[in-house]
Amino acid sequence: MRNKHLYILTENLNFFYKINKRLNEKRIKAEILNPGNKIPNAPSIILTTRDEFESYYNKDLKVSFLVYSKGENFEQYLLRVISAYRIEYKNNYLSLTFSIDPGKKIGLMIFLDDYYLDSFCCYEKDELLVAIKNNIHTFQDSNPNLMVLTFKLGMGVPSFTYELIENIFKFLHGRKNVNIFLINEYKSSKMRIIKKQKERNFSKDEISALILAFRKGIEVNEKNYDSIYKQKRLNKLQNEGVFKRNFEKIDENINTLGEIAENVLHGEISLKESTRLINEIRYY
């Protein structure tokens, strides 16, 4: 069940202000529960501290407690809260996908178990790498051998993408279940597919990253990525002819594409399902 009721239950003012501020930044609304109030006996998520958890926990309740421990990495705790709220409360997730649109502002879209988790813009490569590592550490710690990591990298700035691939392979050296795809960026920054939304507005860089997530590309690995660049095999990827024909058809159905994208961002359909629907548009 996605988008469960979310509550904050704490007397710890430092924790309250910190989590409430970050949730507001993410446009996630949490209701406040005062200690002593009745805890809802319905599917919901309650955020509290380790000390308070011992006082308020009741194993018969239908709620899920997400407990913050002193000294815990707060950004990783926040990611666990977002994943429980937007996707599902789980101990183990099976896949994590990063879609990246390079440029002066780097658009980043993140999908967990094939559903939209988070998105934002980075201004430096190091900031992007920190975000990637933080997400991986958060969700793979309990199942590093099971989680599939997928990267979809736009090729608009080839030198940036090459360096990013090197960093990814260095960080994940020897790790199984890593898939990296180089994606043609044809018109990805010019497609206006998302209407203005009440809950939040998405930047054009985030939307470009979303469009790249819908596309197939050339898969690279640690053994072939260097030769692909040196042999200029990317010319095939950068050839706009095929993309032009496919996306002219999509341009004719831009409202449908927008509806699909909004459904993805609202967590109503998965990335896999959205790709299937978009492929149907291409072959009307």
Coordinates of C-alpha atoms in Angstrom, one line a residue:
M1 CA 0.0 0.0 0.0
R2 CA 1.5 3.3 -1.1
N3 CA 1.1 6.7 0.4
K4 CA 0.0 5.4 3.8
H5 CA -0.9 7.9 6.6
L6 CA 2.3 9.3 8.0
Y7 CA 2.6 10.5 11.6
I8 CA 5.3 12.0 13.8
L9 CA 5.2 10.9 17.4
T10 CA 7.9 12.5 19.5
E11 CA 8.8 14.9 22.4
N12 CA 12.3 15.3 21.0
L13 CA 12.2 18.8 19.5
N14 CA 15.4 18.4 17.6
F15 CA 14.2 15.3 15.9
F16 CA 10.8 16.8 15.3
Y17 CA 12.0 20.0 13.6
K18 CA 14.6 18.1 11.6
I19 CA 12.3 15.4 10.2
N20 CA 9.4 17.8 9.7
K21 CA 11.5 20.3 7.8
R22 CA 12.9 17.6 5.5
L23 CA 9.5 16.1 4.8
N24 CA 8.1 19.5 3.9
E25 CA 11.0 20.0 1.5
K26 CA 9.9 16.7 -0.2
R27 CA 6.3 17.9 -0.2
I28 CA 5.3 15.0 2.1
K29 CA 2.7 15.8 4.6
A30 CA 2.9 14.2 8.1
E31 CA 0.4 14.5 10.8
I32 CA 1.5 15.2 14.4
L33 CA 0.7 12.7 17.2
N34 CA 1.2 14.0 20.8
P35 CA 2.6 11.4 23.2
G36 CA -0.4 10.1 25.2
N37 CA -2.8 10.4 22.2
K38 CA -4.4 7.3 20.9
I39 CA -2.3 5.7 18.2
P40 CA -4.3 4.9 15.0
N41 CA -5.0 1.2 14.8
A42 CA -4.9 1.3 11.0
P43 CA -2.2 0.9 8.3
S44 CA 0.1 3.8 8.8
I45 CA 3.7 4.8 9.4
I46 CA 4.8 6.4 12.7
L47 CA 8.1 8.2 13.0
T48 CA 9.7 8.4 16.4
T49 CA 13.0 8.0 18.3
R50 CA 14.5 4.8 19.7
D51 CA 14.0 5.9 23.3
E52 CA 10.3 6.8 22.7
F53 CA 9.7 3.7 20.7
E54 CA 10.1 1.5 23.7
S55 CA 7.4 3.5 25.5
Y56 CA 4.8 3.6 22.8
Y57 CA 5.2 0.4 20.8
N58 CA 2.4 -2.1 20.8
K59 CA 2.8 -5.3 18.8
D60 CA -0.9 -5.6 18.3
L61 CA -1.1 -2.3 16.4
K62 CA -1.4 -2.3 12.6
V63 CA 1.1 0.6 12.3
S64 CA 4.7 0.4 11.1
F65 CA 7.2 2.3 13.3
L66 CA 10.2 3.8 11.6
V67 CA 12.6 4.5 14.5
Y68 CA 15.5 7.0 14.5
S69 CA 18.4 6.1 16.7
K70 CA 20.9 8.6 18.0
G71 CA 24.0 8.8 15.8
E72 CA 22.2 7.2 12.9
N73 CA 22.8 8.8 9.4
F74 CA 19.8 11.1 9.2
E75 CA 19.8 11.2 5.4
Q76 CA 19.6 7.5 5.2
Y77 CA 16.8 7.5 7.8
L78 CA 14.9 10.0 5.6
L79 CA 15.3 7.8 2.6
R80 CA 13.8 4.9 4.5
V81 CA 10.9 7.1 5.5
I82 CA 10.3 8.2 1.9
S83 CA 10.5 4.7 0.6
A84 CA 8.0 3.4 3.2
Y85 CA 5.6 6.2 2.3
R86 CA 5.9 6.3 -1.5
I87 CA 6.5 2.7 -2.2
E88 CA 6.1 0.2 0.6
Y89 CA 7.4 -0.6 4.0
K90 CA 9.9 -3.4 3.5
N91 CA 13.1 -4.7 5.1
N92 CA 14.5 -5.6 1.7
Y93 CA 14.1 -4.0 -1.7
L94 CA 15.2 -5.7 -4.9
S95 CA 16.2 -3.0 -7.4
L96 CA 17.4 0.6 -7.5
T97 CA 17.5 2.6 -10.7
F98 CA 19.2 5.9 -11.3
S99 CA 18.4 8.0 -14.4
I100 CA 20.8 10.9 -14.9
D101 CA 20.5 13.9 -17.3
P102 CA 24.0 15.6 -17.3
G103 CA 24.4 19.4 -17.8
K104 CA 25.1 22.5 -15.8
K105 CA 22.3 21.2 -13.6
I106 CA 22.3 17.4 -13.3
G107 CA 18.8 16.0 -13.2
L108 CA 18.5 12.8 -11.1
M109 CA 15.5 10.4 -11.0
I110 CA 15.6 7.5 -8.6
F111 CA 13.3 4.4 -8.7
L112 CA 13.1 1.8 -6.0
D113 CA 11.6 -1.6 -6.9
D114 CA 10.7 0.0 -10.2
Y115 CA 8.6 2.8 -8.6
Y116 CA 9.4 6.5 -8.3
L117 CA 11.3 7.2 -5.1
D118 CA 12.8 10.7 -5.4
S119 CA 14.2 13.3 -7.7
F120 CA 16.2 16.5 -7.6
C121 CA 19.0 18.5 -9.2
C122 CA 22.7 18.3 -8.4
Y123 CA 25.2 21.0 -9.3
E124 CA 28.4 19.1 -9.1
K125 CA 29.5 15.6 -10.0
D126 CA 30.6 14.9 -6.5
E127 CA 27.2 15.9 -5.1
L128 CA 25.6 13.4 -7.6
L129 CA 28.0 10.6 -6.5
V130 CA 27.2 11.3 -2.8
A131 CA 23.5 11.0 -3.6
I132 CA 24.0 7.7 -5.5
K133 CA 26.2 6.2 -2.7
N134 CA 23.8 7.3 0.0
N135 CA 20.9 5.6 -1.7
I136 CA 22.8 2.4 -2.4
H137 CA 24.1 2.2 1.2
T138 CA 20.6 2.8 2.6
F139 CA 18.9 0.1 0.6
Q140 CA 21.5 -2.6 -0.1
D141 CA 23.1 -3.0 3.4
S142 CA 20.8 -6.0 4.3
N143 CA 20.8 -7.6 0.8
P144 CA 23.9 -6.5 -1.3
N145 CA 23.9 -9.6 -3.4
L146 CA 20.2 -9.5 -4.3
M147 CA 19.7 -5.8 -5.2
V148 CA 20.0 -5.0 -8.9
L149 CA 21.5 -1.6 -9.6
T150 CA 20.7 0.1 -12.9
F151 CA 22.1 3.4 -14.2
K152 CA 20.6 5.2 -17.3
L153 CA 23.1 7.9 -18.3
G154 CA 22.3 10.6 -20.8
M155 CA 25.0 11.2 -23.5
G156 CA 24.6 14.9 -23.9
V157 CA 27.9 15.6 -22.3
P158 CA 30.1 12.5 -23.2
S159 CA 33.1 13.5 -21.2
F160 CA 31.0 13.9 -18.0
T161 CA 29.3 10.5 -18.6
Y162 CA 32.6 8.7 -19.3
E163 CA 34.0 10.1 -16.0
L164 CA 30.8 9.2 -14.2
I165 CA 31.0 5.6 -15.5
E166 CA 34.6 5.3 -14.3
N167 CA 33.5 6.5 -10.8
I168 CA 30.6 4.1 -10.7
F169 CA 32.8 1.1 -11.6
K170 CA 35.4 2.1 -9.1
F171 CA 32.9 2.4 -6.4
L172 CA 31.1 -0.8 -7.3
H173 CA 34.1 -2.8 -8.4
G174 CA 33.5 -6.6 -8.4
R175 CA 29.8 -6.1 -7.5
K176 CA 27.3 -8.3 -9.3
N177 CA 23.9 -7.1 -10.7
V178 CA 25.1 -3.7 -12.0
N179 CA 23.6 -2.6 -15.3
I180 CA 24.7 0.7 -17.0
F181 CA 23.0 2.0 -20.1
L182 CA 24.0 5.0 -22.3
I183 CA 20.9 6.8 -23.5
N184 CA 20.4 9.1 -26.4
E185 CA 19.1 12.5 -25.2
Y186 CA 17.2 13.5 -28.3
K187 CA 14.7 16.1 -27.4
S188 CA 14.6 15.0 -23.8
S189 CA 15.1 18.6 -22.6
K190 CA 12.5 20.1 -24.9
M191 CA 9.5 17.9 -24.1
R192 CA 7.1 19.6 -21.8
I193 CA 5.1 16.7 -20.5
I194 CA 4.2 17.6 -16.9
K195 CA 1.5 20.0 -16.0
K196 CA 1.9 22.3 -13.0
Q197 CA 1.2 20.3 -9.9
K198 CA -0.1 21.3 -6.5
E199 CA 2.2 19.1 -4.5
R200 CA 5.4 20.1 -6.2
N201 CA 6.9 21.3 -9.5
F202 CA 9.5 19.3 -11.3
S203 CA 12.4 21.1 -12.9
K204 CA 13.1 20.5 -16.6
D205 CA 16.3 18.7 -15.7
E206 CA 14.3 16.2 -13.5
I207 CA 11.8 15.7 -16.3
S208 CA 14.6 15.1 -18.8
A209 CA 16.0 12.4 -16.5
L210 CA 12.5 10.9 -16.3
I211 CA 12.3 10.8 -20.1
L212 CA 15.7 9.1 -20.3
A213 CA 14.4 6.5 -17.8
F214 CA 11.7 5.6 -20.4
R215 CA 14.3 4.9 -23.1
K216 CA 16.5 2.0 -24.0
G217 CA 20.2 2.4 -24.8
I218 CA 23.6 0.8 -25.2
E219 CA 24.7 -1.4 -22.3
V220 CA 28.3 -1.1 -21.1
N221 CA 30.3 -3.0 -18.6
E222 CA 33.8 -2.7 -17.0
K223 CA 35.4 -4.6 -19.9
N224 CA 33.9 -2.8 -22.9
Y225 CA 33.1 0.8 -21.9
D226 CA 36.5 2.2 -22.6
S227 CA 36.7 0.6 -26.1
I228 CA 33.2 1.8 -26.9
Y229 CA 34.4 5.4 -26.5
K230 CA 37.7 4.9 -28.2
Q231 CA 36.2 3.1 -31.2
K232 CA 33.5 5.8 -31.4
R233 CA 30.8 3.2 -31.4
L234 CA 28.7 5.9 -29.7
N235 CA 28.0 7.4 -33.1
K236 CA 25.2 4.8 -33.4
L237 CA 23.7 5.9 -30.1
Q238 CA 24.0 9.6 -31.1
N239 CA 22.3 9.0 -34.5
E240 CA 19.1 10.9 -34.2
G241 CA 17.3 9.3 -37.1
V242 CA 15.7 6.4 -35.3
F243 CA 14.8 8.6 -32.3
K244 CA 13.4 11.2 -34.5
R245 CA 11.0 8.8 -36.1
N246 CA 10.0 7.2 -32.8
F247 CA 9.5 10.5 -30.9
E248 CA 7.7 12.3 -33.7
K249 CA 5.0 9.7 -33.1
I250 CA 5.1 10.4 -29.4
D251 CA 5.0 14.2 -30.0
E252 CA 1.7 13.6 -31.7
N253 CA 0.5 12.0 -28.4
I254 CA 2.2 14.3 -26.0
N255 CA -0.8 14.5 -23.7
T256 CA -0.8 10.7 -23.3
L257 CA 2.9 10.7 -22.6
G258 CA 2.3 13.4 -19.9
E259 CA -0.4 11.3 -18.3
I260 CA 1.9 8.3 -18.2
A261 CA 4.7 10.4 -16.7
E262 CA 2.4 11.8 -14.0
N263 CA 1.2 8.4 -13.1
V264 CA 4.8 7.3 -12.6
L265 CA 5.5 10.3 -10.4
H266 CA 2.4 9.6 -8.3
G267 CA 3.4 6.0 -7.8
E268 CA 0.4 4.7 -9.7
I269 CA 2.4 2.7 -12.3
S270 CA 5.9 1.2 -12.4
L271 CA 8.7 2.2 -14.7
K272 CA 8.4 -1.1 -16.5
E273 CA 4.7 -0.6 -17.1
S274 CA 5.2 3.0 -18.3
T275 CA 7.8 1.8 -20.8
R276 CA 5.4 -0.7 -22.2
L277 CA 2.7 2.0 -22.6
I278 CA 5.1 4.3 -24.3
N279 CA 6.1 1.6 -26.7
E280 CA 2.5 1.2 -27.6
I281 CA 2.4 4.9 -28.5
R282 CA 5.3 4.5 -30.9
Y283 CA 3.6 1.8 -32.8
Y284 CA 0.0 3.1 -33.1

